[in-house]
């Protein structure tokens, strides 16, 4: 499945080294002001190639709204957005054409579908998350109407945990660190793994402000289960 949600339904499309990636959103009510500048700002926070802690691929990630918006306001019909790929460099992956990368989804995709897009992993690439960010920005605009705000930051890199949680500081940190005092140690962990041609795990802290009571169901549609499914 390439769709998620019941009321706010998100479908993403495209591959890492295809012509474009994008999304279609069903469930946005008519009359919502769609701030395209805000959507772009959210994508700018995510886009690659910004510093040595991110992927080297350079993409402008300029979003184009194709439908569902007229004169800056939602029409109640599906909102489609597209982000064209500009820096694919597929030849960079020719050396792994016949080799599966350890820990990547390449093998499971090939085993399930019988086809493998070795150029960056196709749909299993983190590039797909750009479409989720664009859709998430629209969701944030909807939640803003209900005075609900979502903030987040990097809580942990490897074994280096944050002791303080400054969400405002995280907005301007190159690694979105929540703790200024632990940021340099967390950066060192990332660079150490990078120099070893390895990767390292981490954890993100997300906080929802002014969330209503009673979200989720007691049995089959529990809130934590829905959040886990989205991940």
JSON list of C-alpha atoms in Angstrom, two decimals:
[
{"chain": "A", "resi": 1, "resn": "UNK", "atom": "CA", "xyz": [0.00, 0.00, 0.00]},
{"chain": "A", "resi": 2, "resn": "UNK", "atom": "CA", "xyz": [1.12, 3.53, -0.75]},
{"chain": "A", "resi": 3, "resn": "UNK", "atom": "CA", "xyz": [-1.66, 5.22, 1.23]},
{"chain": "A", "resi": 4, "resn": "UNK", "atom": "CA", "xyz": [-2.14, 5.98, 4.90]},
{"chain": "A", "resi": 5, "resn": "UNK", "atom": "CA", "xyz": [-4.97, 7.40, 6.97]},
{"chain": "A", "resi": 6, "resn": "UNK", "atom": "CA", "xyz": [-8.77, 7.25, 7.24]},
{"chain": "A", "resi": 7, "resn": "UNK", "atom": "CA", "xyz": [-9.96, 10.86, 7.26]},
{"chain": "A", "resi": 8, "resn": "UNK", "atom": "CA", "xyz": [-6.78, 12.61, 6.15]},
{"chain": "A", "resi": 9, "resn": "UNK", "atom": "CA", "xyz": [-5.64, 10.12, 3.50]},
{"chain": "A", "resi": 10, "resn": "UNK", "atom": "CA", "xyz": [-2.13, 10.45, 2.14]},
{"chain": "A", "resi": 11, "resn": "UNK", "atom": "CA", "xyz": [-0.88, 8.65, -0.98]},
{"chain": "A", "resi": 12, "resn": "UNK", "atom": "CA", "xyz": [2.73, 9.13, -2.05]},
{"chain": "A", "resi": 13, "resn": "UNK", "atom": "CA", "xyz": [4.25, 8.32, -5.44]},
{"chain": "A", "resi": 14, "resn": "UNK", "atom": "CA", "xyz": [7.56, 8.37, -7.27]},
{"chain": "A", "resi": 15, "resn": "UNK", "atom": "CA", "xyz": [11.06, 6.95, -6.83]},
{"chain": "A", "resi": 16, "resn": "UNK", "atom": "CA", "xyz": [14.41, 8.28, -5.64]},
{"chain": "A", "resi": 17, "resn": "UNK", "atom": "CA", "xyz": [15.85, 8.41, -9.17]},
{"chain": "A", "resi": 18, "resn": "UNK", "atom": "CA", "xyz": [12.62, 8.78, -11.12]},
{"chain": "A", "resi": 19, "resn": "UNK", "atom": "CA", "xyz": [11.39, 12.01, -12.67]},
{"chain": "A", "resi": 20, "resn": "UNK", "atom": "CA", "xyz": [9.60, 13.19, -9.54]},
{"chain": "A", "resi": 21, "resn": "UNK", "atom": "CA", "xyz": [8.11, 12.31, -6.19]},
{"chain": "A", "resi": 22, "resn": "UNK", "atom": "CA", "xyz": [4.87, 13.63, -4.80]},
{"chain": "A", "resi": 23, "resn": "UNK", "atom": "CA", "xyz": [1.65, 13.07, -2.94]},
{"chain": "A", "resi": 24, "resn": "UNK", "atom": "CA", "xyz": [-2.12, 13.22, -3.16]},
{"chain": "A", "resi": 25, "resn": "UNK", "atom": "CA", "xyz": [-4.11, 14.18, -0.07]},
{"chain": "A", "resi": 26, "resn": "UNK", "atom": "CA", "xyz": [-7.79, 13.37, 0.40]},
{"chain": "A", "resi": 27, "resn": "UNK", "atom": "CA", "xyz": [-9.77, 14.80, 3.30]},
{"chain": "A", "resi": 28, "resn": "UNK", "atom": "CA", "xyz": [-8.74, 18.45, 3.40]},
{"chain": "A", "resi": 29, "resn": "UNK", "atom": "CA", "xyz": [-11.92, 20.49, 3.87]},
{"chain": "A", "resi": 30, "resn": "UNK", "atom": "CA", "xyz": [-12.77, 23.36, 1.55]},
{"chain": "A", "resi": 31, "resn": "UNK", "atom": "CA", "xyz": [-11.86, 26.85, 2.70]},
{"chain": "A", "resi": 32, "resn": "UNK", "atom": "CA", "xyz": [-8.51, 26.13, 4.38]},
{"chain": "A", "resi": 33, "resn": "UNK", "atom": "CA", "xyz": [-5.85, 28.72, 3.59]},
{"chain": "A", "resi": 34, "resn": "UNK", "atom": "CA", "xyz": [-2.96, 26.82, 1.99]},
{"chain": "A", "resi": 35, "resn": "UNK", "atom": "CA", "xyz": [0.25, 28.64, 2.76]},
{"chain": "A", "resi": 36, "resn": "UNK", "atom": "CA", "xyz": [2.59, 27.45, 0.01]},
{"chain": "A", "resi": 37, "resn": "UNK", "atom": "CA", "xyz": [5.46, 29.39, 1.56]},
{"chain": "A", "resi": 38, "resn": "UNK", "atom": "CA", "xyz": [5.03, 27.43, 4.79]},
{"chain": "A", "resi": 39, "resn": "UNK", "atom": "CA", "xyz": [4.99, 24.11, 2.91]},
{"chain": "A", "resi": 40, "resn": "UNK", "atom": "CA", "xyz": [8.22, 25.09, 1.15]},
{"chain": "A", "resi": 41, "resn": "UNK", "atom": "CA", "xyz": [9.78, 26.17, 4.44]},
{"chain": "A", "resi": 42, "resn": "UNK", "atom": "CA", "xyz": [9.05, 22.74, 5.92]},
{"chain": "A", "resi": 43, "resn": "UNK", "atom": "CA", "xyz": [10.63, 21.08, 2.88]},
{"chain": "A", "resi": 44, "resn": "UNK", "atom": "CA", "xyz": [13.66, 23.36, 3.17]},
{"chain": "A", "resi": 45, "resn": "UNK", "atom": "CA", "xyz": [14.22, 22.07, 6.70]},
{"chain": "A", "resi": 46, "resn": "UNK", "atom": "CA", "xyz": [14.35, 18.51, 5.37]},
{"chain": "A", "resi": 47, "resn": "UNK", "atom": "CA", "xyz": [16.14, 18.95, 2.03]},
{"chain": "A", "resi": 48, "resn": "UNK", "atom": "CA", "xyz": [19.49, 17.17, 1.51]},
{"chain": "A", "resi": 49, "resn": "UNK", "atom": "CA", "xyz": [22.95, 18.62, 0.93]},
{"chain": "A", "resi": 50, "resn": "UNK", "atom": "CA", "xyz": [22.69, 21.40, 3.53]},
{"chain": "A", "resi": 51, "resn": "UNK", "atom": "CA", "xyz": [25.68, 20.37, 5.65]},
{"chain": "A", "resi": 52, "resn": "UNK", "atom": "CA", "xyz": [28.13, 17.55, 6.33]},
{"chain": "A", "resi": 53, "resn": "UNK", "atom": "CA", "xyz": [25.64, 15.80, 8.61]},
{"chain": "A", "resi": 54, "resn": "UNK", "atom": "CA", "xyz": [23.16, 15.22, 5.79]},
{"chain": "A", "resi": 55, "resn": "UNK", "atom": "CA", "xyz": [23.24, 13.23, 2.57]},
{"chain": "A", "resi": 56, "resn": "UNK", "atom": "CA", "xyz": [25.48, 14.72, -0.11]},
{"chain": "A", "resi": 57, "resn": "UNK", "atom": "CA", "xyz": [22.71, 14.72, -2.71]},
{"chain": "A", "resi": 58, "resn": "UNK", "atom": "CA", "xyz": [21.67, 18.28, -3.58]},
{"chain": "A", "resi": 59, "resn": "UNK", "atom": "CA", "xyz": [18.01, 18.92, -4.32]},
{"chain": "A", "resi": 60, "resn": "UNK", "atom": "CA", "xyz": [16.11, 22.22, -4.30]},
{"chain": "A", "resi": 61, "resn": "UNK", "atom": "CA", "xyz": [12.92, 20.33, -3.36]},
{"chain": "A", "resi": 62, "resn": "UNK", "atom": "CA", "xyz": [10.69, 23.02, -4.84]},
{"chain": "A", "resi": 63, "resn": "UNK", "atom": "CA", "xyz": [7.08, 21.98, -4.39]},
{"chain": "A", "resi": 64, "resn": "UNK", "atom": "CA", "xyz": [4.44, 22.50, -7.06]},
{"chain": "A", "resi": 65, "resn": "UNK", "atom": "CA", "xyz": [0.74, 22.28, -6.19]},
{"chain": "A", "resi": 66, "resn": "UNK", "atom": "CA", "xyz": [-1.13, 20.64, -9.06]},
{"chain": "A", "resi": 67, "resn": "UNK", "atom": "CA", "xyz": [-4.71, 20.51, -7.80]},
{"chain": "A", "resi": 68, "resn": "UNK", "atom": "CA", "xyz": [-7.09, 21.07, -4.93]},
{"chain": "A", "resi": 69, "resn": "UNK", "atom": "CA", "xyz": [-6.12, 24.70, -4.32]},
{"chain": "A", "resi": 70, "resn": "UNK", "atom": "CA", "xyz": [-7.58, 27.83, -5.92]},
{"chain": "A", "resi": 71, "resn": "UNK", "atom": "CA", "xyz": [-6.40, 31.35, -5.09]},
{"chain": "A", "resi": 72, "resn": "UNK", "atom": "CA", "xyz": [-4.55, 30.03, -2.05]},
{"chain": "A", "resi": 73, "resn": "UNK", "atom": "CA", "xyz": [-7.55, 28.21, -0.56]},
{"chain": "A", "resi": 74, "resn": "UNK", "atom": "CA", "xyz": [-8.40, 24.49, -0.56]},
{"chain": "A", "resi": 75, "resn": "UNK", "atom": "CA", "xyz": [-11.35, 23.49, -2.73]},
{"chain": "A", "resi": 76, "resn": "UNK", "atom": "CA", "xyz": [-12.25, 20.30, -0.86]},
{"chain": "A", "resi": 77, "resn": "UNK", "atom": "CA", "xyz": [-11.00, 18.11, -3.72]},
{"chain": "A", "resi": 78, "resn": "UNK", "atom": "CA", "xyz": [-7.77, 16.06, -3.59]},
{"chain": "A", "resi": 79, "resn": "UNK", "atom": "CA", "xyz": [-4.63, 18.16, -3.18]},
{"chain": "A", "resi": 80, "resn": "UNK", "atom": "CA", "xyz": [-1.81, 16.90, -5.41]},
{"chain": "A", "resi": 81, "resn": "UNK", "atom": "CA", "xyz": [1.76, 18.12, -4.98]},
{"chain": "A", "resi": 82, "resn": "UNK", "atom": "CA", "xyz": [4.90, 17.22, -6.93]},
{"chain": "A", "resi": 83, "resn": "UNK", "atom": "CA", "xyz": [8.63, 17.68, -6.32]},
{"chain": "A", "resi": 84, "resn": "UNK", "atom": "CA", "xyz": [10.84, 17.12, -9.36]},
{"chain": "A", "resi": 85, "resn": "UNK", "atom": "CA", "xyz": [14.15, 15.30, -8.89]},
{"chain": "A", "resi": 86, "resn": "UNK", "atom": "CA", "xyz": [17.16, 17.21, -10.24]},
{"chain": "A", "resi": 87, "resn": "UNK", "atom": "CA", "xyz": [20.27, 15.50, -8.83]},
{"chain": "A", "resi": 88, "resn": "UNK", "atom": "CA", "xyz": [19.74, 11.78, -9.35]},
{"chain": "A", "resi": 89, "resn": "UNK", "atom": "CA", "xyz": [23.27, 10.73, -10.50]},
{"chain": "A", "resi": 90, "resn": "UNK", "atom": "CA", "xyz": [22.14, 7.14, -11.06]},
{"chain": "A", "resi": 91, "resn": "UNK", "atom": "CA", "xyz": [25.60, 6.08, -12.27]},
{"chain": "A", "resi": 92, "resn": "UNK", "atom": "CA", "xyz": [26.84, 6.51, -8.69]},
{"chain": "A", "resi": 93, "resn": "UNK", "atom": "CA", "xyz": [24.94, 3.30, -7.86]},
{"chain": "A", "resi": 94, "resn": "UNK", "atom": "CA", "xyz": [26.28, 1.16, -10.74]},
{"chain": "A", "resi": 95, "resn": "UNK", "atom": "CA", "xyz": [28.77, -0.53, -8.41]},
{"chain": "A", "resi": 96, "resn": "UNK", "atom": "CA", "xyz": [25.93, -2.05, -6.34]},
{"chain": "A", "resi": 97, "resn": "UNK", "atom": "CA", "xyz": [23.78, -3.08, -9.29]},
{"chain": "A", "resi": 98, "resn": "UNK", "atom": "CA", "xyz": [24.27, -6.75, -8.46]},
{"chain": "A", "resi": 99, "resn": "UNK", "atom": "CA", "xyz": [24.90, -6.44, -4.72]},
{"chain": "A", "resi": 100, "resn": "UNK", "atom": "CA", "xyz": [22.31, -5.88, -2.00]},
{"chain": "A", "resi": 101, "resn": "UNK", "atom": "CA", "xyz": [23.25, -3.28, 0.59]},
{"chain": "A", "resi": 102, "resn": "UNK", "atom": "CA", "xyz": [23.35, -4.59, 4.18]},
{"chain": "A", "resi": 103, "resn": "UNK", "atom": "CA", "xyz": [20.51, -3.25, 6.29]},
{"chain": "A", "resi": 104, "resn": "UNK", "atom": "CA", "xyz": [18.71, -1.63, 3.35]},
{"chain": "A", "resi": 105, "resn": "UNK", "atom": "CA", "xyz": [15.24, -2.51, 2.06]},
{"chain": "A", "resi": 106, "resn": "UNK", "atom": "CA", "xyz": [16.63, -3.41, -1.39]},
{"chain": "A", "resi": 107, "resn": "UNK", "atom": "CA", "xyz": [16.46, -7.15, -0.69]},
{"chain": "A", "resi": 108, "resn": "UNK", "atom": "CA", "xyz": [12.94, -7.18, 0.77]},
{"chain": "A", "resi": 109, "resn": "UNK", "atom": "CA", "xyz": [11.60, -5.08, -2.13]},
{"chain": "A", "resi": 110, "resn": "UNK", "atom": "CA", "xyz": [13.21, -7.47, -4.63]},
{"chain": "A", "resi": 111, "resn": "UNK", "atom": "CA", "xyz": [11.90, -10.51, -2.77]},
{"chain": "A", "resi": 112, "resn": "UNK", "atom": "CA", "xyz": [8.35, -9.10, -2.64]},
{"chain": "A", "resi": 113, "resn": "UNK", "atom": "CA", "xyz": [8.04, -7.59, -6.13]},
{"chain": "A", "resi": 114, "resn": "UNK", "atom": "CA", "xyz": [10.69, -9.46, -8.13]},
{"chain": "A", "resi": 115, "resn": "UNK", "atom": "CA", "xyz": [12.04, -6.12, -9.39]},
{"chain": "A", "resi": 116, "resn": "UNK", "atom": "CA", "xyz": [14.88, -4.12, -7.90]},
{"chain": "A", "resi": 117, "resn": "UNK", "atom": "CA", "xyz": [15.56, -0.45, -8.56]},
{"chain": "A", "resi": 118, "resn": "UNK", "atom": "CA", "xyz": [19.18, -0.24, -7.44]},
{"chain": "A", "resi": 119, "resn": "UNK", "atom": "CA", "xyz": [19.36, 3.50, -8.18]},
{"chain": "A", "resi": 120, "resn": "UNK", "atom": "CA", "xyz": [19.11, 4.74, -4.65]},
{"chain": "A", "resi": 121, "resn": "UNK", "atom": "CA", "xyz": [16.56, 2.16, -3.59]},
{"chain": "A", "resi": 122, "resn": "UNK", "atom": "CA", "xyz": [13.56, 3.38, -5.60]},
{"chain": "A", "resi": 123, "resn": "UNK", "atom": "CA", "xyz": [10.54, 3.67, -3.30]},
{"chain": "A", "resi": 124, "resn": "UNK", "atom": "CA", "xyz": [12.53, 2.42, -0.31]},
{"chain": "A", "resi": 125, "resn": "UNK", "atom": "CA", "xyz": [14.74, 5.52, -0.40]},
{"chain": "A", "resi": 126, "resn": "UNK", "atom": "CA", "xyz": [14.48, 8.22, 2.27]},
{"chain": "A", "resi": 127, "resn": "UNK", "atom": "CA", "xyz": [13.79, 10.53, -0.67]},
{"chain": "A", "resi": 128, "resn": "UNK", "atom": "CA", "xyz": [10.17, 9.41, -0.43]},
{"chain": "A", "resi": 129, "resn": "UNK", "atom": "CA", "xyz": [9.86, 11.22, 2.90]},
{"chain": "A", "resi": 130, "resn": "UNK", "atom": "CA", "xyz": [9.91, 14.59, 1.11]},
{"chain": "A", "resi": 131, "resn": "UNK", "atom": "CA", "xyz": [6.36, 13.84, -0.03]},
{"chain": "A", "resi": 132, "resn": "UNK", "atom": "CA", "xyz": [5.38, 13.06, 3.56]},
{"chain": "A", "resi": 133, "resn": "UNK", "atom": "CA", "xyz": [6.85, 16.36, 4.72]},
{"chain": "A", "resi": 134, "resn": "UNK", "atom": "CA", "xyz": [4.81, 18.28, 2.13]},
{"chain": "A", "resi": 135, "resn": "UNK", "atom": "CA", "xyz": [1.64, 16.49, 3.23]},
{"chain": "A", "resi": 136, "resn": "UNK", "atom": "CA", "xyz": [2.57, 16.95, 6.88]},
{"chain": "A", "resi": 137, "resn": "UNK", "atom": "CA", "xyz": [2.82, 20.68, 6.32]},
{"chain": "A", "resi": 138, "resn": "UNK", "atom": "CA", "xyz": [-0.78, 20.71, 5.04]},
{"chain": "A", "resi": 139, "resn": "UNK", "atom": "CA", "xyz": [-1.81, 18.67, 8.10]},
{"chain": "A", "resi": 140, "resn": "UNK", "atom": "CA", "xyz": [-0.09, 21.25, 10.31]},
{"chain": "A", "resi": 141, "resn": "UNK", "atom": "CA", "xyz": [-2.10, 24.03, 8.63]},
{"chain": "A", "resi": 142, "resn": "UNK", "atom": "CA", "xyz": [-5.29, 22.13, 9.45]},
{"chain": "A", "resi": 143, "resn": "UNK", "atom": "CA", "xyz": [-4.24, 21.55, 13.06]},
{"chain": "A", "resi": 144, "resn": "UNK", "atom": "CA", "xyz": [-3.30, 25.22, 13.44]},
{"chain": "A", "resi": 145, "resn": "UNK", "atom": "CA", "xyz": [-6.99, 26.06, 12.97]},
{"chain": "A", "resi": 146, "resn": "UNK", "atom": "CA", "xyz": [-7.62, 24.00, 16.13]},
{"chain": "A", "resi": 147, "resn": "UNK", "atom": "CA", "xyz": [-4.73, 25.65, 18.00]},
{"chain": "A", "resi": 148, "resn": "UNK", "atom": "CA", "xyz": [-2.76, 22.38, 17.92]},
{"chain": "A", "resi": 149, "resn": "UNK", "atom": "CA", "xyz": [1.00, 22.65, 17.45]},
{"chain": "A", "resi": 150, "resn": "UNK", "atom": "CA", "xyz": [3.62, 19.95, 16.90]},
{"chain": "A", "resi": 151, "resn": "UNK", "atom": "CA", "xyz": [7.29, 20.46, 17.84]},
{"chain": "A", "resi": 152, "resn": "UNK", "atom": "CA", "xyz": [10.18, 18.04, 17.66]},
{"chain": "A", "resi": 153, "resn": "UNK", "atom": "CA", "xyz": [13.93, 17.59, 17.87]},
{"chain": "A", "resi": 154, "resn": "UNK", "atom": "CA", "xyz": [16.70, 15.01, 18.01]},
{"chain": "A", "resi": 155, "resn": "UNK", "atom": "CA", "xyz": [16.77, 13.48, 21.48]},
{"chain": "A", "resi": 156, "resn": "UNK", "atom": "CA", "xyz": [19.54, 10.93, 21.04]},
{"chain": "A", "resi": 157, "resn": "UNK", "atom": "CA", "xyz": [22.39, 10.02, 18.67]},
{"chain": "A", "resi": 158, "resn": "UNK", "atom": "CA", "xyz": [23.94, 6.62, 19.38]},
{"chain": "A", "resi": 159, "resn": "UNK", "atom": "CA", "xyz": [24.41, 6.52, 23.14]},
{"chain": "A", "resi": 160, "resn": "UNK", "atom": "CA", "xyz": [24.53, 10.33, 23.52]},
{"chain": "A", "resi": 161, "resn": "UNK", "atom": "CA", "xyz": [21.24, 11.42, 25.10]},
{"chain": "A", "resi": 162, "resn": "UNK", "atom": "CA", "xyz": [19.90, 14.93, 25.59]},
{"chain": "A", "resi": 163, "resn": "UNK", "atom": "CA", "xyz": [19.43, 16.10, 29.15]},
{"chain": "A", "resi": 164, "resn": "UNK", "atom": "CA", "xyz": [17.56, 19.28, 28.23]},
{"chain": "A", "resi": 165, "resn": "UNK", "atom": "CA", "xyz": [14.73, 19.71, 25.74]},
{"chain": "A", "resi": 166, "resn": "UNK", "atom": "CA", "xyz": [14.84, 23.09, 24.00]},
{"chain": "A", "resi": 167, "resn": "UNK", "atom": "CA", "xyz": [12.56, 22.87, 20.99]},
{"chain": "A", "resi": 168, "resn": "UNK", "atom": "CA", "xyz": [13.31, 26.45, 19.93]},
{"chain": "A", "resi": 169, "resn": "UNK", "atom": "CA", "xyz": [17.04, 25.71, 19.88]},
{"chain": "A", "resi": 170, "resn": "UNK", "atom": "CA", "xyz": [16.43, 22.57, 17.82]},
{"chain": "A", "resi": 171, "resn": "UNK", "atom": "CA", "xyz": [14.88, 24.62, 15.01]},
{"chain": "A", "resi": 172, "resn": "UNK", "atom": "CA", "xyz": [18.23, 26.23, 14.20]},
{"chain": "A", "resi": 173, "resn": "UNK", "atom": "CA", "xyz": [20.56, 23.35, 15.01]},
{"chain": "A", "resi": 174, "resn": "UNK", "atom": "CA", "xyz": [22.23, 21.62, 12.05]},
{"chain": "A", "resi": 175, "resn": "UNK", "atom": "CA", "xyz": [21.24, 18.25, 13.49]},
{"chain": "A", "resi": 176, "resn": "UNK", "atom": "CA", "xyz": [18.05, 19.54, 15.19]},
{"chain": "A", "resi": 177, "resn": "UNK", "atom": "CA", "xyz": [19.59, 18.86, 18.59]},
{"chain": "A", "resi": 178, "resn": "UNK", "atom": "CA", "xyz": [17.38, 19.52, 21.61]},
{"chain": "A", "resi": 179, "resn": "UNK", "atom": "CA", "xyz": [20.30, 19.99, 24.01]},
{"chain": "A", "resi": 180, "resn": "UNK", "atom": "CA", "xyz": [22.92, 22.63, 23.22]},
{"chain": "A", "resi": 181, "resn": "UNK", "atom": "CA", "xyz": [25.32, 21.10, 25.75]},
{"chain": "A", "resi": 182, "resn": "UNK", "atom": "CA", "xyz": [25.19, 17.65, 24.12]},
{"chain": "A", "resi": 183, "resn": "UNK", "atom": "CA", "xyz": [25.09, 18.81, 20.50]},
{"chain": "A", "resi": 184, "resn": "UNK", "atom": "CA", "xyz": [28.84, 18.68, 19.79]},
{"chain": "A", "resi": 185, "resn": "UNK", "atom": "CA", "xyz": [29.14, 15.17, 21.22]},
{"chain": "A", "resi": 186, "resn": "UNK", "atom": "CA", "xyz": [26.21, 14.05, 19.07]},
{"chain": "A", "resi": 187, "resn": "UNK", "atom": "CA", "xyz": [27.80, 15.61, 15.98]},
{"chain": "A", "resi": 188, "resn": "UNK", "atom": "CA", "xyz": [31.04, 13.77, 16.72]},
{"chain": "A", "resi": 189, "resn": "UNK", "atom": "CA", "xyz": [29.13, 10.48, 16.87]},
{"chain": "A", "resi": 190, "resn": "UNK", "atom": "CA", "xyz": [27.67, 11.14, 13.41]},
{"chain": "A", "resi": 191, "resn": "UNK", "atom": "CA", "xyz": [31.03, 12.11, 11.87]},
{"chain": "A", "resi": 192, "resn": "UNK", "atom": "CA", "xyz": [32.75, 9.12, 13.47]},
{"chain": "A", "resi": 193, "resn": "UNK", "atom": "CA", "xyz": [30.23, 6.77, 11.86]},
{"chain": "A", "resi": 194, "resn": "UNK", "atom": "CA", "xyz": [30.52, 8.62, 8.54]},
{"chain": "A", "resi": 195, "resn": "UNK", "atom": "CA", "xyz": [34.31, 8.31, 8.52]},
{"chain": "A", "resi": 196, "resn": "UNK", "atom": "CA", "xyz": [33.94, 4.56, 9.13]},
{"chain": "A", "resi": 197, "resn": "UNK", "atom": "CA", "xyz": [31.47, 4.30, 6.22]},
{"chain": "A", "resi": 198, "resn": "UNK", "atom": "CA", "xyz": [28.85, 3.24, 8.73]},
{"chain": "A", "resi": 199, "resn": "UNK", "atom": "CA", "xyz": [25.56, 4.56, 10.08]},
{"chain": "A", "resi": 200, "resn": "UNK", "atom": "CA", "xyz": [24.32, 5.17, 13.57]},
{"chain": "A", "resi": 201, "resn": "UNK", "atom": "CA", "xyz": [20.89, 5.13, 15.19]},
{"chain": "A", "resi": 202, "resn": "UNK", "atom": "CA", "xyz": [19.12, 7.88, 17.03]},
{"chain": "A", "resi": 203, "resn": "UNK", "atom": "CA", "xyz": [15.83, 8.97, 18.56]},
{"chain": "A", "resi": 204, "resn": "UNK", "atom": "CA", "xyz": [13.52, 11.92, 17.97]},
{"chain": "A", "resi": 205, "resn": "UNK", "atom": "CA", "xyz": [11.27, 13.54, 20.57]},
{"chain": "A", "resi": 206, "resn": "UNK", "atom": "CA", "xyz": [7.90, 14.83, 19.34]},
{"chain": "A", "resi": 207, "resn": "UNK", "atom": "CA", "xyz": [5.55, 16.98, 21.42]},
{"chain": "A", "resi": 208, "resn": "UNK", "atom": "CA", "xyz": [1.94, 17.79, 20.55]},
{"chain": "A", "resi": 209, "resn": "UNK", "atom": "CA", "xyz": [0.58, 20.92, 22.24]},
{"chain": "A", "resi": 210, "resn": "UNK", "atom": "CA", "xyz": [-3.13, 21.42, 22.96]},
{"chain": "A", "resi": 211, "resn": "UNK", "atom": "CA", "xyz": [-4.08, 17.93, 21.81]},
{"chain": "A", "resi": 212, "resn": "UNK", "atom": "CA", "xyz": [-7.72, 17.06, 22.62]},
{"chain": "A", "resi": 213, "resn": "UNK", "atom": "CA", "xyz": [-8.49, 14.32, 25.12]},
{"chain": "A", "resi": 214, "resn": "UNK", "atom": "CA", "xyz": [-9.78, 10.99, 23.85]},
{"chain": "A", "resi": 215, "resn": "UNK", "atom": "CA", "xyz": [-7.93, 10.49, 20.57]},
{"chain": "A", "resi": 216, "resn": "UNK", "atom": "CA", "xyz": [-7.67, 6.83, 19.58]},
{"chain": "A", "resi": 217, "resn": "UNK", "atom": "CA", "xyz": [-9.82, 3.85, 20.48]},
{"chain": "A", "resi": 218, "resn": "UNK", "atom": "CA", "xyz": [-9.67, 1.45, 23.46]},
{"chain": "A", "resi": 219, "resn": "UNK", "atom": "CA", "xyz": [-9.26, -1.75, 21.42]},
{"chain": "A", "resi": 220, "resn": "UNK", "atom": "CA", "xyz": [-8.35, -1.80, 17.72]},
{"chain": "A", "resi": 221, "resn": "UNK", "atom": "CA", "xyz": [-7.39, 1.76, 16.76]},
{"chain": "A", "resi": 222, "resn": "UNK", "atom": "CA", "xyz": [-5.22, 2.84, 19.68]},
{"chain": "A", "resi": 223, "resn": "UNK", "atom": "CA", "xyz": [-3.32, 6.10, 19.25]},
{"chain": "A", "resi": 224, "resn": "UNK", "atom": "CA", "xyz": [0.12, 4.59, 19.81]},
{"chain": "A", "resi": 225, "resn": "UNK", "atom": "CA", "xyz": [-0.65, 1.86, 17.26]},
{"chain": "A", "resi": 226, "resn": "UNK", "atom": "CA", "xyz": [-1.69, 4.43, 14.65]},
{"chain": "A", "resi": 227, "resn": "UNK", "atom": "CA", "xyz": [1.47, 6.46, 15.24]},
{"chain": "A", "resi": 228, "resn": "UNK", "atom": "CA", "xyz": [3.58, 3.31, 14.93]},
{"chain": "A", "resi": 229, "resn": "UNK", "atom": "CA", "xyz": [1.85, 2.41, 11.66]},
{"chain": "A", "resi": 230, "resn": "UNK", "atom": "CA", "xyz": [2.64, 5.85, 10.23]},
{"chain": "A", "resi": 231, "resn": "UNK", "atom": "CA", "xyz": [6.32, 5.33, 11.03]}
]
